[in-house]
Tab-separated table of C-alpha atoms and ligand atoms in Angstrom:
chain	number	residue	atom	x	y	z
A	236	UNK	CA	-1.309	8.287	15.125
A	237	UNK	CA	1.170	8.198	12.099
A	238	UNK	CA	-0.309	8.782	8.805
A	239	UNK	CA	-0.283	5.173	7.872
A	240	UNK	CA	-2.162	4.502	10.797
A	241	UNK	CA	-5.123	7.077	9.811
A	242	UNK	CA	-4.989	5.674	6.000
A	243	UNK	CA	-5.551	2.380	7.647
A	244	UNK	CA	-8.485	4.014	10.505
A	245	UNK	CA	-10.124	5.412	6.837
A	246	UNK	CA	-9.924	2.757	4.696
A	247	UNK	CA	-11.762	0.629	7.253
A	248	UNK	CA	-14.325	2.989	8.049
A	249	UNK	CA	-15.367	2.702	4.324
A	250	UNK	CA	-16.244	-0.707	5.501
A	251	UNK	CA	-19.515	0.816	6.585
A	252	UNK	CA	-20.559	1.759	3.031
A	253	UNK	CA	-20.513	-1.639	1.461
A	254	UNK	CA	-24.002	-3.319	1.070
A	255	UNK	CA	-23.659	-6.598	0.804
A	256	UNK	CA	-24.065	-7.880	-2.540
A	257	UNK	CA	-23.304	-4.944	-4.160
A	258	UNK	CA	-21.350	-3.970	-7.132
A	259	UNK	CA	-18.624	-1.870	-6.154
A	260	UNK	CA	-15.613	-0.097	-7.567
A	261	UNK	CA	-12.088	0.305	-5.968
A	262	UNK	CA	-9.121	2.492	-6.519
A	263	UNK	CA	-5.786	1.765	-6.231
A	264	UNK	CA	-2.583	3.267	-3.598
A	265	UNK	CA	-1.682	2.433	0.175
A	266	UNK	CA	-4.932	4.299	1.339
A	267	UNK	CA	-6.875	2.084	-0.905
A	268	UNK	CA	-4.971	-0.573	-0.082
A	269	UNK	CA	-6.482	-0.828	3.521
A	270	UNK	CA	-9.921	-1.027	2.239
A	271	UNK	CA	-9.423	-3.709	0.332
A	272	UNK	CA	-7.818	-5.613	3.113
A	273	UNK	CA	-10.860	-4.698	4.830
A	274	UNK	CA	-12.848	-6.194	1.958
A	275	UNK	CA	-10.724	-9.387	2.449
A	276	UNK	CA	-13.230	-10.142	5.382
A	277	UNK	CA	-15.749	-9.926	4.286
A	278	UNK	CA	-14.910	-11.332	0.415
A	279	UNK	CA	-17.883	-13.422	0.507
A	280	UNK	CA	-20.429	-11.361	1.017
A	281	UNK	CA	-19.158	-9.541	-2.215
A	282	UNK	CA	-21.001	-9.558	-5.725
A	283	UNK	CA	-17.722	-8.176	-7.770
A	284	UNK	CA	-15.715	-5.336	-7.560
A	285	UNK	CA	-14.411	-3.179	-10.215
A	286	UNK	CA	-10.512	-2.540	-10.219
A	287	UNK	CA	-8.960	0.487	-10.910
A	288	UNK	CA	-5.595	-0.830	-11.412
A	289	UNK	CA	-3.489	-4.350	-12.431
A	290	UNK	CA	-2.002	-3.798	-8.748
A	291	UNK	CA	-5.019	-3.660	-6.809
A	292	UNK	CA	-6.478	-6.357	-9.403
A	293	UNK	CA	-3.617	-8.442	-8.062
A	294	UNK	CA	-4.047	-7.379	-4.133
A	295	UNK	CA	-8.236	-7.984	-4.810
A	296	UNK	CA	-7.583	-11.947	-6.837
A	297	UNK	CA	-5.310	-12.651	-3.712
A	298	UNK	CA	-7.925	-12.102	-0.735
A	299	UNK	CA	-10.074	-14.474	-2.843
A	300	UNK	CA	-12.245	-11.037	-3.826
A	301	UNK	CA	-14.667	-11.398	-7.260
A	302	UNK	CA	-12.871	-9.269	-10.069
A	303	UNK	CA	-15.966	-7.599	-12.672
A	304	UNK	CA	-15.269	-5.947	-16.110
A	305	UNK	CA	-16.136	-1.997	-15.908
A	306	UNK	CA	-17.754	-3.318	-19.242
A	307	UNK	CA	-20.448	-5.959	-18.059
A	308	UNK	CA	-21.468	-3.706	-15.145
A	309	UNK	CA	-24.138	-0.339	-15.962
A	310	UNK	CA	-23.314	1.101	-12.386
A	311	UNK	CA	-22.267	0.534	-9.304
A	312	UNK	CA	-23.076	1.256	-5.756
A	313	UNK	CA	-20.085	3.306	-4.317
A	314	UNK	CA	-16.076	3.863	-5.491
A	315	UNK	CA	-13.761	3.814	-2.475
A	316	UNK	CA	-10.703	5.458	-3.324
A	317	UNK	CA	-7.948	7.806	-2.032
A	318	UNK	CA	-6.324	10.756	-3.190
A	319	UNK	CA	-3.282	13.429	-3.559
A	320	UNK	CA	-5.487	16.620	-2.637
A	321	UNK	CA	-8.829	17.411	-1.427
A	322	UNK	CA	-10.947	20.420	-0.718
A	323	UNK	CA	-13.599	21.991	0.984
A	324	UNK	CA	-15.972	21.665	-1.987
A	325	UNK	CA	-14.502	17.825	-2.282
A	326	UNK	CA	-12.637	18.590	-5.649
A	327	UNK	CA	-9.542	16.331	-6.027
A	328	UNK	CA	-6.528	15.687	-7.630
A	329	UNK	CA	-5.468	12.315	-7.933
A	330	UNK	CA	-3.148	10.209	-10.167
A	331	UNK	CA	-0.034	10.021	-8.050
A	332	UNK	CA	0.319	6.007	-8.432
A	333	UNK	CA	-0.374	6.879	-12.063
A	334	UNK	CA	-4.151	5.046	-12.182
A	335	UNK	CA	-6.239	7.991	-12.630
A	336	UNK	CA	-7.956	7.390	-16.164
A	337	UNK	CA	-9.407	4.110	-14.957
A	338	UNK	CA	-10.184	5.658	-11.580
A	339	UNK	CA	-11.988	8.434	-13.193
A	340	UNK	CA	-13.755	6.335	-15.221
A	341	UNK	CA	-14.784	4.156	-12.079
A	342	UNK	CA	-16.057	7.877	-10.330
A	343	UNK	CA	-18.255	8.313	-13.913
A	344	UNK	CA	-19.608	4.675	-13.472
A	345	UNK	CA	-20.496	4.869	-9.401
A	346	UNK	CA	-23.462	6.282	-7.613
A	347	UNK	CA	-21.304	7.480	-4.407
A	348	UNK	CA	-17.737	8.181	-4.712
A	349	UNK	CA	-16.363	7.989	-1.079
A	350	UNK	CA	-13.079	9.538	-1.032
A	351	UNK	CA	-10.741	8.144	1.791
A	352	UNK	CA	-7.855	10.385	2.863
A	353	UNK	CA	-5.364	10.962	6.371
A	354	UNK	CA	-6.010	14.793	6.851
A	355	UNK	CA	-2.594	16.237	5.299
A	356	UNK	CA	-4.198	15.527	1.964
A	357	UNK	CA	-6.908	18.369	2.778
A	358	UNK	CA	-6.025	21.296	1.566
A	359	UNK	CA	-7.673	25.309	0.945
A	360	UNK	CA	-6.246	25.604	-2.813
A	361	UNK	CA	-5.268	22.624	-5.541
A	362	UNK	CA	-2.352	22.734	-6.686
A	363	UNK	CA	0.593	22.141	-4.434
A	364	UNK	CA	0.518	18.656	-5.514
A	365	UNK	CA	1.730	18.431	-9.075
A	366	UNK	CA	-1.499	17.855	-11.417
A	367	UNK	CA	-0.908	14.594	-13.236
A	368	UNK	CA	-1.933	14.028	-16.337
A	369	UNK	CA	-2.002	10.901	-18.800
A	370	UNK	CA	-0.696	11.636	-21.920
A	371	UNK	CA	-1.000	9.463	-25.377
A	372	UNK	CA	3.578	8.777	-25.424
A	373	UNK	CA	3.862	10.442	-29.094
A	374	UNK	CA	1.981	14.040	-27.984
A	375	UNK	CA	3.976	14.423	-24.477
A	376	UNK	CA	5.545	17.469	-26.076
A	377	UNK	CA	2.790	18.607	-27.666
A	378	UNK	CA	0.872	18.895	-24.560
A	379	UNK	CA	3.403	19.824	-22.368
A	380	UNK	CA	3.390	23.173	-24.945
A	381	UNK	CA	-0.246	23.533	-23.969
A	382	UNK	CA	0.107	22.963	-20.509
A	383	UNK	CA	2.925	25.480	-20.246
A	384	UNK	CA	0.318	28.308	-22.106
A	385	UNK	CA	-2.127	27.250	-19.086
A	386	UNK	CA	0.519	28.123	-17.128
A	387	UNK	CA	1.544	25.037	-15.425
A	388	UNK	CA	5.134	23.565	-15.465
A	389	UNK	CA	5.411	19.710	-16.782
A	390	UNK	CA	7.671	17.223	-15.835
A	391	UNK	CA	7.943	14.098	-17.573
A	392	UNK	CA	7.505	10.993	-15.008
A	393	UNK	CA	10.327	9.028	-15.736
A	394	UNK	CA	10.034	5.489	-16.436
A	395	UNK	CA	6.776	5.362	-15.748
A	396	UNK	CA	4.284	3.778	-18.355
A	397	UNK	CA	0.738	3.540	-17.304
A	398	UNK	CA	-1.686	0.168	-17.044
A	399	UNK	CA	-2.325	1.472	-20.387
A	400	UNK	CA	0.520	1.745	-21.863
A	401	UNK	CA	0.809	5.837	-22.041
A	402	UNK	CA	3.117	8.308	-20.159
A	403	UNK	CA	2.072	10.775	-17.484
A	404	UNK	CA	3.215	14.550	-16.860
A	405	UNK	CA	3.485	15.689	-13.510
A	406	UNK	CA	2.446	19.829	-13.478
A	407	UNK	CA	3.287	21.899	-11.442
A	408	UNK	CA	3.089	25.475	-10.398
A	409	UNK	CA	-0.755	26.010	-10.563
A	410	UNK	CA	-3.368	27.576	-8.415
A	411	UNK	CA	-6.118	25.785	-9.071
A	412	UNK	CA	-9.183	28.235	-7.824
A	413	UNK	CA	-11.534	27.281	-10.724
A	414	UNK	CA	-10.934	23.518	-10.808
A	415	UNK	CA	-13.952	23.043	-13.482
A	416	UNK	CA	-12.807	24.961	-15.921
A	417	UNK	CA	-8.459	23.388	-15.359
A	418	UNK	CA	-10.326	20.158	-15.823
A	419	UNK	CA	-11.937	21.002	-18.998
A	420	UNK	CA	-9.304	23.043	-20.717
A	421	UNK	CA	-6.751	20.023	-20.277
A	422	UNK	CA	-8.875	17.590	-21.463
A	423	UNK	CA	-9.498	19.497	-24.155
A	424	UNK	CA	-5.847	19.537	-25.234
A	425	UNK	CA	-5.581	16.816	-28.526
A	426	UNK	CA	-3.230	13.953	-26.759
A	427	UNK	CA	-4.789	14.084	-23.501
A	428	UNK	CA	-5.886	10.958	-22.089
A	429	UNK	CA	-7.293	11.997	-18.869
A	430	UNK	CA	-6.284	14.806	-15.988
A	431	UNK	CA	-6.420	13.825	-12.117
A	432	UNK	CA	-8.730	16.508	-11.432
A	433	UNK	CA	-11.884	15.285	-10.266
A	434	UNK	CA	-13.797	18.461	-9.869
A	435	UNK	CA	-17.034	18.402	-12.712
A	436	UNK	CA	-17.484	14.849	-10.775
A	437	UNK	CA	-16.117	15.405	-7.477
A	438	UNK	CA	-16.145	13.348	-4.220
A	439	UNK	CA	-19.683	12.392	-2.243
A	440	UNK	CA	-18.755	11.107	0.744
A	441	UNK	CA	-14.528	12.164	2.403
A	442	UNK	CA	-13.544	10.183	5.014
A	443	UNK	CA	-10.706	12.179	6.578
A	444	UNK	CA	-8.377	10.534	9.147
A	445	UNK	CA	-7.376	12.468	11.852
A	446	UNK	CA	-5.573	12.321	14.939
A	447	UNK	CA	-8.969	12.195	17.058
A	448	UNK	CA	-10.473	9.676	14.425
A	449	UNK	CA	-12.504	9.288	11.644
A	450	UNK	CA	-14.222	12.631	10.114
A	451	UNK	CA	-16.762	12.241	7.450
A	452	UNK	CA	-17.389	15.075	5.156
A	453	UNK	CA	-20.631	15.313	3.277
B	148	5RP	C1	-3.533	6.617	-7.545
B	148	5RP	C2	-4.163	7.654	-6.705
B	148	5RP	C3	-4.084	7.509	-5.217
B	148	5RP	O1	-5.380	7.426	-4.720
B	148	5RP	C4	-3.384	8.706	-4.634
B	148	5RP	O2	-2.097	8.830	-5.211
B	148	5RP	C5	-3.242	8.574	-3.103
B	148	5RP	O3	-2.338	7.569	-2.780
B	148	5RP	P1	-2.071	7.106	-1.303
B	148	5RP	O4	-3.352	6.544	-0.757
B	148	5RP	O5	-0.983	6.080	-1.428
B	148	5RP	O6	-1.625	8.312	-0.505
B	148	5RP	O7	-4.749	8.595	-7.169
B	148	5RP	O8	-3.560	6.984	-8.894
């Protein structure tokens, strides 16, 4: 199987999680973008879904799929999305398509976030993956000062402006063996939008695609 084909094998397996009539929340990338293909099918059957990007906004409005504003909804029922990393204690890092404040705010919002990955995304230590971050534009250098004395190395993602209208550094460098305490220290950094580490609310449900199928990690 290539690795497309066991982002495509996951993101239809999430299939199984949606209750009809349910509010739900999606995330955005090309893992994500097989469940909601999947969701295409079944687009009727859905109450609203809550977008975690303007591309997967556009991808959901096309398969005829009920948009909701994170606003008008109090929760909702699962949060399908991929990610960058993953480990054993389902701590993530995500924010490589550059969505992750809206997809962490989804994960706050959802009762079961089911985390959808092909099985080179699992790894024993965060980290490899540079940590991106979403940074308000005028205190990138600010906090890439603070992110340096935390011992990471920032790059600036070049011409890259975020759904909401901010920039995001890319760090790298880091070991990440107490992810709780990374996530906290960044966002306390003044400047900081959000940090693709999804560790104080981490992953329910991974759905990992392998080359003998579909594994689910609870
Ligand atoms: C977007 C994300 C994605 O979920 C993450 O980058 C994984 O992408 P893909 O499914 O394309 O491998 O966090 O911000």
């Amino acid at each position: 199987m290539t690795q497309d084909e066991m982002k495509k094998a996951v993101g239809w397996a999430a299939l199984e999680y949606v209750i009809p009539y349910t509010l739900i929340g999606v995330g955005s990338g090309s893992t994500a973008n097989h469940f909601i293909d999947a969701l295409g099918f079944i687009n009727h059957k859905l109450e609203g879904v809550v977008s975690s990007s303007l591309a997967s906004s556009a991808k959901l409005t096309k398969l005829g799929i009920p948009i909701v504003d994170s606003n008008d909804v109090d929760s909702l029922d699962i949060y399908v999305d991929g990610a960058d990393e993953i480990n054993k204690y389902m701590q993530i890092i995500k924010g490589g398509g550059a969505a992750l404040t809206r997809e962490k705010v989804i994960a706050a919002i959802a009762r079961t976030f089911i985390c959808i990955v092909d099985s080179s995304k699992q790894v024993d230590v965060l980290g490899k993956f540079p940590l991106p971050v979403e940074v308000l534009p005028m205190a990138r250098s600010y906090v890439a000062r603070e992110l340096i004395k935390l011992g990471g190395l920032p790059e600036y993602r070049k011409h890259v402006v975020t759904d909401n209208g901010n920039v995001i550094l890319d760090v790298h460098n880091l070991i990440i063996t107490d992810a709780v305490t990374l996530e906290n220290q960044v966002n306390g950094i003044a400047g900081v939008i959000s940090v693709g580490l999804f560790a104080k609310r981490c992953a329910d449900i991974a759905l990992i695609g392998t080359q003998y199928g579909v594994e689910v990690m609870v």
